Each structure stands twice: as structure tokens, then as C-alpha cells.
Coordinates of C-alpha atoms in Angstrom, one line a residue:
M36 CA -34.3 -31.1 2.0
D37 CA -35.3 -27.4 1.6
V38 CA -32.5 -25.1 0.4
P39 CA -32.3 -21.9 2.4
K40 CA -33.4 -18.9 0.4
V41 CA -31.0 -16.1 -0.1
S42 CA -32.5 -12.7 0.7
D43 CA -32.1 -9.8 -1.7
E44 CA -29.9 -8.0 0.9
Q45 CA -27.6 -11.0 1.1
Q46 CA -27.3 -11.1 -2.7
L47 CA -26.6 -7.4 -2.7
D48 CA -23.8 -7.9 -0.1
V49 CA -22.2 -10.6 -2.3
V50 CA -22.4 -8.3 -5.4
R51 CA -20.9 -5.5 -3.4
A52 CA -18.0 -7.7 -2.1
V53 CA -17.2 -9.0 -5.6
K54 CA -17.1 -5.4 -7.0
D55 CA -14.9 -4.2 -4.1
I56 CA -12.5 -7.0 -4.7
T57 CA -12.5 -6.6 -8.5
F58 CA -12.2 -2.8 -8.5
G59 CA -9.5 -2.8 -5.8
S60 CA -7.5 -5.5 -7.5
I61 CA -7.5 -3.7 -10.9
A62 CA -6.6 -0.3 -9.4
G63 CA -3.8 -1.9 -7.3
M64 CA -2.2 -3.7 -10.3
V65 CA -2.3 -0.6 -12.5
A66 CA -0.7 1.5 -9.9
K67 CA 2.0 -1.1 -9.0
V68 CA 3.2 -1.3 -12.6
F69 CA 3.7 2.4 -12.6
E70 CA 5.4 2.7 -9.2
H71 CA 7.6 -0.4 -9.3
P72 CA 10.9 1.3 -10.4
F73 CA 10.4 3.9 -7.7
D74 CA 9.7 1.3 -5.0
L75 CA 12.7 -0.6 -6.1
C76 CA 14.8 2.5 -5.8
K77 CA 13.4 3.3 -2.3
V78 CA 14.2 -0.2 -1.0
R79 CA 17.7 -0.1 -2.4
L80 CA 18.3 3.3 -0.7
Q81 CA 16.9 2.1 2.6
S82 CA 19.0 -1.0 2.5
Q83 CA 22.2 1.0 2.4
V84 CA 21.4 3.4 5.3
L85 CA 23.7 1.5 7.7
D86 CA 26.4 0.6 5.2
E87 CA 29.8 2.3 5.6
T88 CA 30.0 3.0 1.9
P89 CA 26.7 3.7 0.2
R90 CA 26.3 2.4 -3.3
F91 CA 24.0 5.2 -4.4
N92 CA 24.2 9.0 -3.9
G93 CA 20.4 9.5 -4.0
P94 CA 17.2 8.5 -5.8
I95 CA 18.3 9.8 -9.2
D96 CA 21.7 8.1 -9.0
C97 CA 20.0 4.9 -8.0
L98 CA 17.5 5.0 -10.9
Y99 CA 20.4 5.9 -13.3
K100 CA 22.7 3.1 -12.2
T101 CA 19.9 0.6 -12.2
W102 CA 19.1 1.6 -15.8
K103 CA 22.8 1.7 -16.8
Y104 CA 23.9 -1.6 -15.4
E105 CA 20.7 -3.6 -15.5
G106 CA 18.7 -2.0 -18.3
F107 CA 14.9 -1.6 -18.6
R108 CA 14.4 -5.1 -17.2
G109 CA 16.4 -4.1 -14.1
L110 CA 13.9 -1.4 -13.3
Y111 CA 11.1 -3.9 -13.4
R112 CA 13.1 -6.8 -11.8
G113 CA 10.9 -8.8 -9.4
L114 CA 7.6 -7.2 -10.7
P115 CA 5.3 -10.2 -10.7
P116 CA 5.1 -10.8 -6.9
P117 CA 4.5 -7.1 -6.1
V118 CA 1.7 -7.0 -8.7
V119 CA 0.0 -10.0 -7.2
G120 CA 0.5 -8.5 -3.7
A121 CA -0.9 -5.1 -4.8
A122 CA -4.0 -6.8 -6.2
A123 CA -4.5 -8.7 -2.9
E124 CA -3.8 -5.7 -0.7
N125 CA -6.1 -3.3 -2.5
A126 CA -8.8 -5.9 -2.7
V127 CA -8.7 -6.5 1.0
L128 CA -8.3 -2.8 1.8
F129 CA -11.3 -1.6 -0.2
L130 CA -13.5 -4.6 0.8
T131 CA -12.8 -4.1 4.5
Y132 CA -13.1 -0.4 4.3
N133 CA -16.4 -0.4 2.6
N134 CA -17.8 -3.2 4.8
I135 CA -16.8 -1.3 8.0
R136 CA -18.4 1.8 6.7
R137 CA -21.6 0.0 5.9
S138 CA -21.6 -1.6 9.4
L139 CA -21.1 1.8 11.1
A140 CA -23.9 3.3 9.0
W141 CA -26.2 0.4 9.9
M142 CA -25.5 0.9 13.6
D143 CA -25.6 4.7 13.5
P144 CA -28.9 5.8 15.1
S145 CA -28.7 9.2 13.6
P146 CA -30.7 10.2 10.5
I147 CA -27.5 10.0 8.5
N148 CA -27.3 6.2 8.1
D149 CA -26.2 6.0 4.5
P150 CA -22.6 5.1 3.8
S151 CA -22.5 7.6 1.0
K152 CA -23.3 10.3 3.6
M153 CA -21.2 9.1 6.5
P154 CA -19.5 11.5 9.0
L155 CA -15.8 11.9 8.6
S156 CA -15.2 10.2 12.0
H157 CA -16.8 7.0 10.7
T158 CA -14.7 7.2 7.6
L159 CA -11.5 7.4 9.7
I160 CA -12.6 4.4 11.9
A161 CA -13.2 2.4 8.8
A162 CA -9.9 3.4 7.3
G163 CA -7.9 2.4 10.4
G164 CA -9.7 -0.9 10.6
A165 CA -9.1 -1.6 7.0
G166 CA -5.5 -0.7 7.3
A167 CA -5.0 -3.1 10.2
V168 CA -6.6 -6.0 8.4
T169 CA -4.6 -5.3 5.2
S170 CA -1.3 -5.2 7.2
F171 CA -1.4 -9.0 7.4
V172 CA -1.6 -9.2 3.6
S173 CA 1.1 -6.5 3.1
S174 CA 3.4 -8.1 5.7
G175 CA 3.0 -11.5 4.0
S176 CA 3.9 -10.1 0.6
A177 CA 7.0 -8.5 2.3
G178 CA 8.3 -12.0 2.7
L179 CA 9.3 -11.7 -1.0
P180 CA 11.3 -8.5 -0.8
L181 CA 12.3 -6.4 -3.8
P182 CA 15.9 -7.0 -4.9
T183 CA 18.5 -4.6 -3.3
V184 CA 21.2 -5.8 -5.7
Q185 CA 21.3 -7.2 -9.2
M186 CA 19.4 -10.5 -9.1
S187 CA 20.8 -12.3 -12.1
S188 CA 22.6 -14.9 -10.0
L189 CA 19.9 -15.2 -7.3
P190 CA 16.9 -17.5 -7.2
G191 CA 13.4 -16.6 -8.2
P192 CA 10.4 -15.7 -5.9
I193 CA 9.1 -19.2 -5.7
E194 CA 12.5 -20.6 -4.5
I195 CA 12.9 -17.7 -2.0
L196 CA 9.4 -18.4 -0.7
R197 CA 10.2 -22.0 -0.2
S198 CA 13.5 -21.2 1.5
I199 CA 11.8 -18.7 3.9
T200 CA 9.1 -21.1 4.9
R201 CA 11.6 -24.0 5.2
T202 CA 14.0 -22.0 7.5
E203 CA 11.6 -19.7 9.3
G204 CA 8.2 -21.4 8.9
I205 CA 5.0 -19.6 7.9
R206 CA 5.8 -16.9 10.5
G207 CA 8.8 -15.9 8.3
L208 CA 6.4 -14.5 5.7
W209 CA 5.2 -12.0 8.3
L210 CA 8.7 -10.8 9.4
G211 CA 8.5 -7.1 10.0
H212 CA 4.8 -7.0 10.8
T213 CA 5.2 -4.5 13.6
G214 CA 6.2 -1.8 11.3
T215 CA 3.7 -2.9 8.7
L216 CA 0.8 -2.8 11.2
I217 CA 1.7 0.7 12.3
R218 CA 2.2 1.9 8.8
E219 CA -1.1 0.3 7.4
T220 CA -3.3 1.3 10.3
G221 CA -2.1 4.9 10.6
G222 CA -1.6 5.0 6.9
G223 CA -5.1 3.9 6.2
V224 CA -6.5 6.7 8.4
A225 CA -4.2 9.2 6.6
W226 CA -4.8 7.9 3.1
F227 CA -8.6 7.7 3.2
G228 CA -8.9 10.6 5.5
I229 CA -6.9 13.1 3.4
K230 CA -8.5 11.8 0.2
E231 CA -12.0 12.4 1.7
L232 CA -11.1 15.9 3.0
V233 CA -9.6 17.1 -0.3
A234 CA -12.5 15.5 -2.2
R235 CA -15.1 17.3 -0.1
S236 CA -13.3 20.6 -0.6
L237 CA -13.3 20.1 -4.3
V238 CA -17.0 19.1 -4.4
A239 CA -17.9 22.1 -2.2
R240 CA -16.3 24.5 -4.8
H241 CA -18.6 23.4 -7.7
A242 CA -21.6 22.5 -5.5
P243 CA -21.6 25.1 -2.7
N244 CA -25.4 24.9 -2.2
K245 CA -25.6 21.1 -1.9
E246 CA -25.3 19.4 1.4
T247 CA -23.0 16.4 1.2
S248 CA -20.9 14.4 3.7
S249 CA -19.1 12.2 1.3
A250 CA -17.6 13.3 -2.0
E251 CA -17.0 10.2 -4.0
P252 CA -20.3 10.0 -5.9
H253 CA -19.9 13.6 -7.1
L254 CA -16.2 13.6 -8.0
K255 CA -14.9 14.3 -11.5
S256 CA -12.0 12.2 -12.8
W257 CA -9.4 14.9 -12.3
E258 CA -10.7 15.5 -8.8
S259 CA -10.4 11.8 -7.9
A260 CA -6.8 11.9 -9.2
L261 CA -5.9 15.1 -7.3
A262 CA -7.5 13.9 -4.0
G263 CA -5.7 10.6 -4.4
A264 CA -2.4 12.3 -5.1
C265 CA -2.7 14.4 -1.9
A266 CA -3.6 11.3 0.0
G267 CA -0.5 9.5 -1.3
V268 CA 1.8 12.4 -0.3
G269 CA 0.3 12.7 3.2
Y270 CA 0.4 9.0 3.8
T271 CA 4.1 8.8 2.8
V272 CA 5.3 11.8 4.8
L273 CA 3.5 10.8 8.0
L274 CA 4.2 7.1 8.0
F275 CA 7.5 6.7 6.1
P276 CA 9.8 5.8 9.1
A277 CA 7.5 2.8 9.8
D278 CA 8.0 1.6 6.2
Y279 CA 11.7 0.9 6.7
R280 CA 12.7 -2.5 5.3
G281 CA 15.9 -2.9 7.2
E282 CA 14.3 -5.3 9.6
L283 CA 14.2 -7.7 6.7
R284 CA 17.9 -7.5 5.9
P285 CA 19.4 -9.5 8.8
R286 CA 16.9 -12.4 8.2
A287 CA 17.9 -13.3 4.6
P288 CA 17.8 -17.0 4.1
P289 CA 21.2 -18.5 5.1
K290 CA 21.3 -20.4 1.8
Y291 CA 21.7 -17.2 -0.1
A292 CA 23.6 -15.1 2.4
E293 CA 27.3 -15.2 3.3
S294 CA 26.6 -14.9 6.9
T295 CA 23.5 -14.6 9.2
P296 CA 23.7 -11.5 11.4
P297 CA 21.8 -11.5 14.7
K298 CA 18.1 -11.0 14.6
S299 CA 16.8 -7.5 15.0
T300 CA 13.5 -5.9 15.9
F301 CA 11.5 -3.0 14.4
T302 CA 12.2 -0.9 17.5
G303 CA 15.9 -1.9 17.6
V304 CA 16.4 -1.0 13.9
F305 CA 14.5 2.3 14.4
K306 CA 16.7 3.3 17.4
E307 CA 19.9 2.3 15.6
I308 CA 19.1 4.4 12.5
Y309 CA 18.1 7.4 14.6
R310 CA 21.2 7.2 16.7
T311 CA 23.6 6.9 13.8
R312 CA 21.8 9.0 11.1
G313 CA 19.2 10.9 12.8
L314 CA 15.9 12.0 11.3
K315 CA 17.5 12.1 7.8
G316 CA 18.3 8.3 8.1
L317 CA 14.6 7.5 9.0
Y318 CA 13.5 9.4 5.9
A319 CA 16.1 7.9 3.5
G320 CA 14.4 7.4 0.2
C321 CA 11.4 9.5 1.2
G322 CA 11.8 11.9 -1.8
V323 CA 11.6 9.2 -4.4
T324 CA 8.7 7.5 -2.5
V325 CA 6.7 10.8 -2.6
C326 CA 7.4 11.1 -6.3
R327 CA 5.9 7.7 -6.9
S328 CA 3.2 7.7 -4.2
A329 CA 1.5 10.8 -5.5
P330 CA 0.8 9.6 -9.0
S331 CA 0.3 6.0 -7.8
S332 CA -2.4 7.0 -5.3
A333 CA -3.9 9.2 -8.0
L334 CA -4.1 6.2 -10.3
I335 CA -5.6 3.9 -7.6
F336 CA -8.5 6.3 -6.8
L337 CA -8.9 7.4 -10.4
V338 CA -9.3 3.8 -11.6
Y339 CA -11.4 2.7 -8.5
D340 CA -13.7 5.7 -8.6
A341 CA -14.2 5.3 -12.4
L342 CA -15.0 1.6 -12.1
E343 CA -17.4 2.4 -9.2
K344 CA -19.0 5.1 -11.2
H345 CA -19.6 3.0 -14.3
F346 CA -20.3 -0.4 -12.8
G347 CA -20.8 0.1 -9.1
Q348 CA -24.4 1.2 -9.4
Q349 CA -25.5 -1.5 -11.8

């Protein structure tokens, strides 16, 4: 039986996919190790929004008390699942983003049909699509939430995963997907869009006479980092209310909770917070999130662009 031949274009597509997955995974893991203490702090601050007596007075107090009572290990408590999740999320994000961009470039009848010279509108479409697809990975990883209290007496991630699937089924791993879908879709547009706009502005400063529609191939390392930092800040400020994890709180596995409150929805939690705490409640923990998202996004794009620059063209 004849074995179908693989065309050069198909081989190139496979190589591109492997590189997108590899580069995205590495960038995501590096950034997650850096940002984990800040993300832990954000989740703990959000979890106390509806409490009568908050445990923490702010992000600095939260980080200080975590360090004081739980030590260095406390700041990195529960790190392995988020690192694995970050690798998967960024792999899917960059893979989907680049594939959609290439597809739009292929279908574009205009003379500009190269993904590296794509109009900004196509970049935004690809970013939104990539964010929507990635939301299913992000929401799944949210099934293993970060600890809001000291975890020394609680089970590990594997046991929690088993408990969630046993009591809620596979669907339980995607609890809170409404907010995640909104966050990742809109956030993808904001994240890639702002990065692209800032990058183009930076490139135009040192290459004013060169016509370019995409900045990545021309970016210096510090420019990738700066553009990524701006993207992280914009993404956080615009989409932060959709990132609230309170929807997860009422659905803790009964085995590890003293009681099981009624189920709540993303919209219900959103309205309750706004009614009781206003806009300030919706942005609880936003400050510390901005402090970690700026350098974290800078790291992601710095690492990804550097890998793409050194290995992407080989």
C-alpha cells in the first residue's frame, strides 16, 4: 500500500505548530514562577470581598502575613498545577493565535497576505479567537484553585481533582467558565492588540522610513519587554472584574467544606459584589495584579520573541 506523501507545506505547518507550542509553554512557565506569589495574593484578597471581617488589609498586608505565617513555601504554595496550566494555556494561545493569523493571511485577497505584515484588524480577530479557545484550558485549570488559606491540613491537587470530578463530574473542572470566556476573549484582543500597537510605535521610532505592519520581527529585547508590560497592564485593568474567582467559592467539594452554600452564577456574584461594595469591590486585588501582570507579560513576550528570533526561522 502506498504511503501518502507529506508535502513541504504540511511539514512546515507541523514545524510551526511544534515551535508555537514549545515557545509558548516555556514562556508561560517562566512567567508563572515569577507571578505566583502575586496571583496567590490576588485570589486571597478576592475571596474575602464578601466576608464581614476581612483577613487582610491590602496586597502588601496579604503578602506580609503569608510570608510571616507560612514562610517562603507559603508564597509558592500550590505552584505545580498553575505552572502546568500556564504551559498549556500559553501553548494553546500562541498556537491558535498564529494559526488564525496565517489563515486570515491566506484568505486575504489584498497584496498584504503575509502574516508578518498583517493589518491590525486581522491581529485583533486572531487574538479574540485565540482567547476564546484558550478559555477552555484556563477554565479547566481553575478547577484546581489557588489556596485562599493555609493548606497544611488540606489535600493535594490530585485529591482535590478527584473530589471535584467525583462530586461535580468533568463539568466541575469548567466551573466559572462564563467569566473566563469573557476574560480570555476580550483579554486576548486587549493583550495582543496593545502589545502590537506599542511595538509598532517603538519600531517606527528607530525605523521611520521603513513600511511595516507588524513589529515582532524588528523588536529589540527591551522593546518586546516594554510592549508586553503595557499589554499586561491594559489586559488587567480592562478585564479584571471578569477574573473574579468568587464563583468558585460556594462550590468547594463538600468533603473539605463545613457547609455547602447555594450555587451561584457569574452574573449573580457580579451583581452582589457591585451592590455591596461597588466598583471598588469589583477591582479588589487589582493593584497587586497589575504589579505582577506587567512584568509577567513582559517576561512572556521577551522569552517568546527571543525564542522565535533565534529558533523560529530555522
